[in-house]
């Protein structure tokens, strides 16, 4: 039987219950269609705890992820053998998870939803032997309606089949149920997953206006006018600072819209990450049907041409880093302690922002950034229609891009730490003047439709192409990866009068390794597969920290940078593409173990 972590989202009535399934899972790397059957005997399978990354246990091998490709982003013209490009770990293939559980709160007339924070990848979900859902993108959170499949009063079985294809990533993606799995049980009328949208359209020192939109799922035979919502806004001490009530209407979709005023608000910022909560209760007559809490922060964001990014009315340059999702030796699991340790280290350096390169982040990261004070550029895709790797996102873009992006936006649009959406990274479509600008607008329009309150950017590494074909002009914010020497030329051609260093530096170094002579070098290789910690070595397409400092200090229209990378990560052992056993990056300001390199103190002195 599964051991459950149970989180009642209320104190006085069991109208909403959330189970987080951690223990009791069984796991196998074999593959058989019978594994989905409720009656299948999995007693001999491995017992695991979720979140779980099956590949981090190794062993490392040159044969796990050997690729024969030309990396266009790195300027390679001909295909060559790449060893360790995705970390040298055995993440390719199929894995199955099974869980037996009881849900005593589930009964006839109640609703059940499974929420997967992330499952790598091509997740097929079976409940009591029946396929209940499919979601291919391993980085996205998704939810499925479990109501038709659960058995009230019985033991239920959840089976999940995951498969990582060969050449499906450019870095170590992780494998398995590497983020949490939840079961949410509701009454027949309830606020659905990510069903609230909270904005702060007016933010002043004296007062703030809060607008809360709340969706409601109701039975077909019921009318929206049968229901009402009562919402209380509470400060961090639990004191009610505003409240309101609204009755459903006889016509229109079941969506409540409420407006509140908070006097003398405590504003959210990296220096003072104050959080509030909106506690909403749904009633049918006098009967409580649901209770839903929306954490939020009160803050304003604005981008002013030629002046910069403003947080709460103050110019705030981005002192940011790009981070991959893996936690080094811990792998891809969403380990909350590991995530918070990374944020503490970055904040001590003076960092105020993280770009979730190049994918949707874990809920634990965004929650930690809300609470600890770290701005976030939430990213979505590394590929659109054109391929970077043989089995990358381009294979599913047409069918899944909008669904994936909507999930990202709905999940995190209430989080104050999120200040910008990023729709892509160095997509090869940027070279296609017929397609790139139109796809940029397509994705940006989805962001504007679902969340008009934040600007949208993307990381583009072909500045001449995207400026000339108008792809850069389409974006709210033109994000440029590297080539800071082109900023001034790009600025003269762009209408936004703003430039973001969406990815900068890519300086390489090893902690405590010093090479002589101390001279600036590009793509330098050594017999020990290390790079000098004197921070004078970079990649063929990139540069040193001071090259970016010059532009962002001197040009008022530059709104800041996101350095590649905050931490070393598994995969992309540039420049040691073919030099096994190199299988982790050298880009990090901090190494795989979380120990600062010399470059940490350069940024710390500059940013602090």
Short mmCIF file of C-alpha atoms in Angstrom, two decimals, residues 257 263 326 432:
data_model
loop_
_atom_site.label_atom_id
_atom_site.label_comp_id
_atom_site.label_asym_id
_atom_site.label_seq_id
_atom_site.Cartn_x
_atom_site.Cartn_y
_atom_site.Cartn_z
CA UNK A 257 -14.44 38.20 -11.30
CA UNK A 263 -4.31 49.65 1.72
CA UNK A 326 19.39 19.17 -12.92
CA UNK A 432 13.63 31.23 -41.84
#
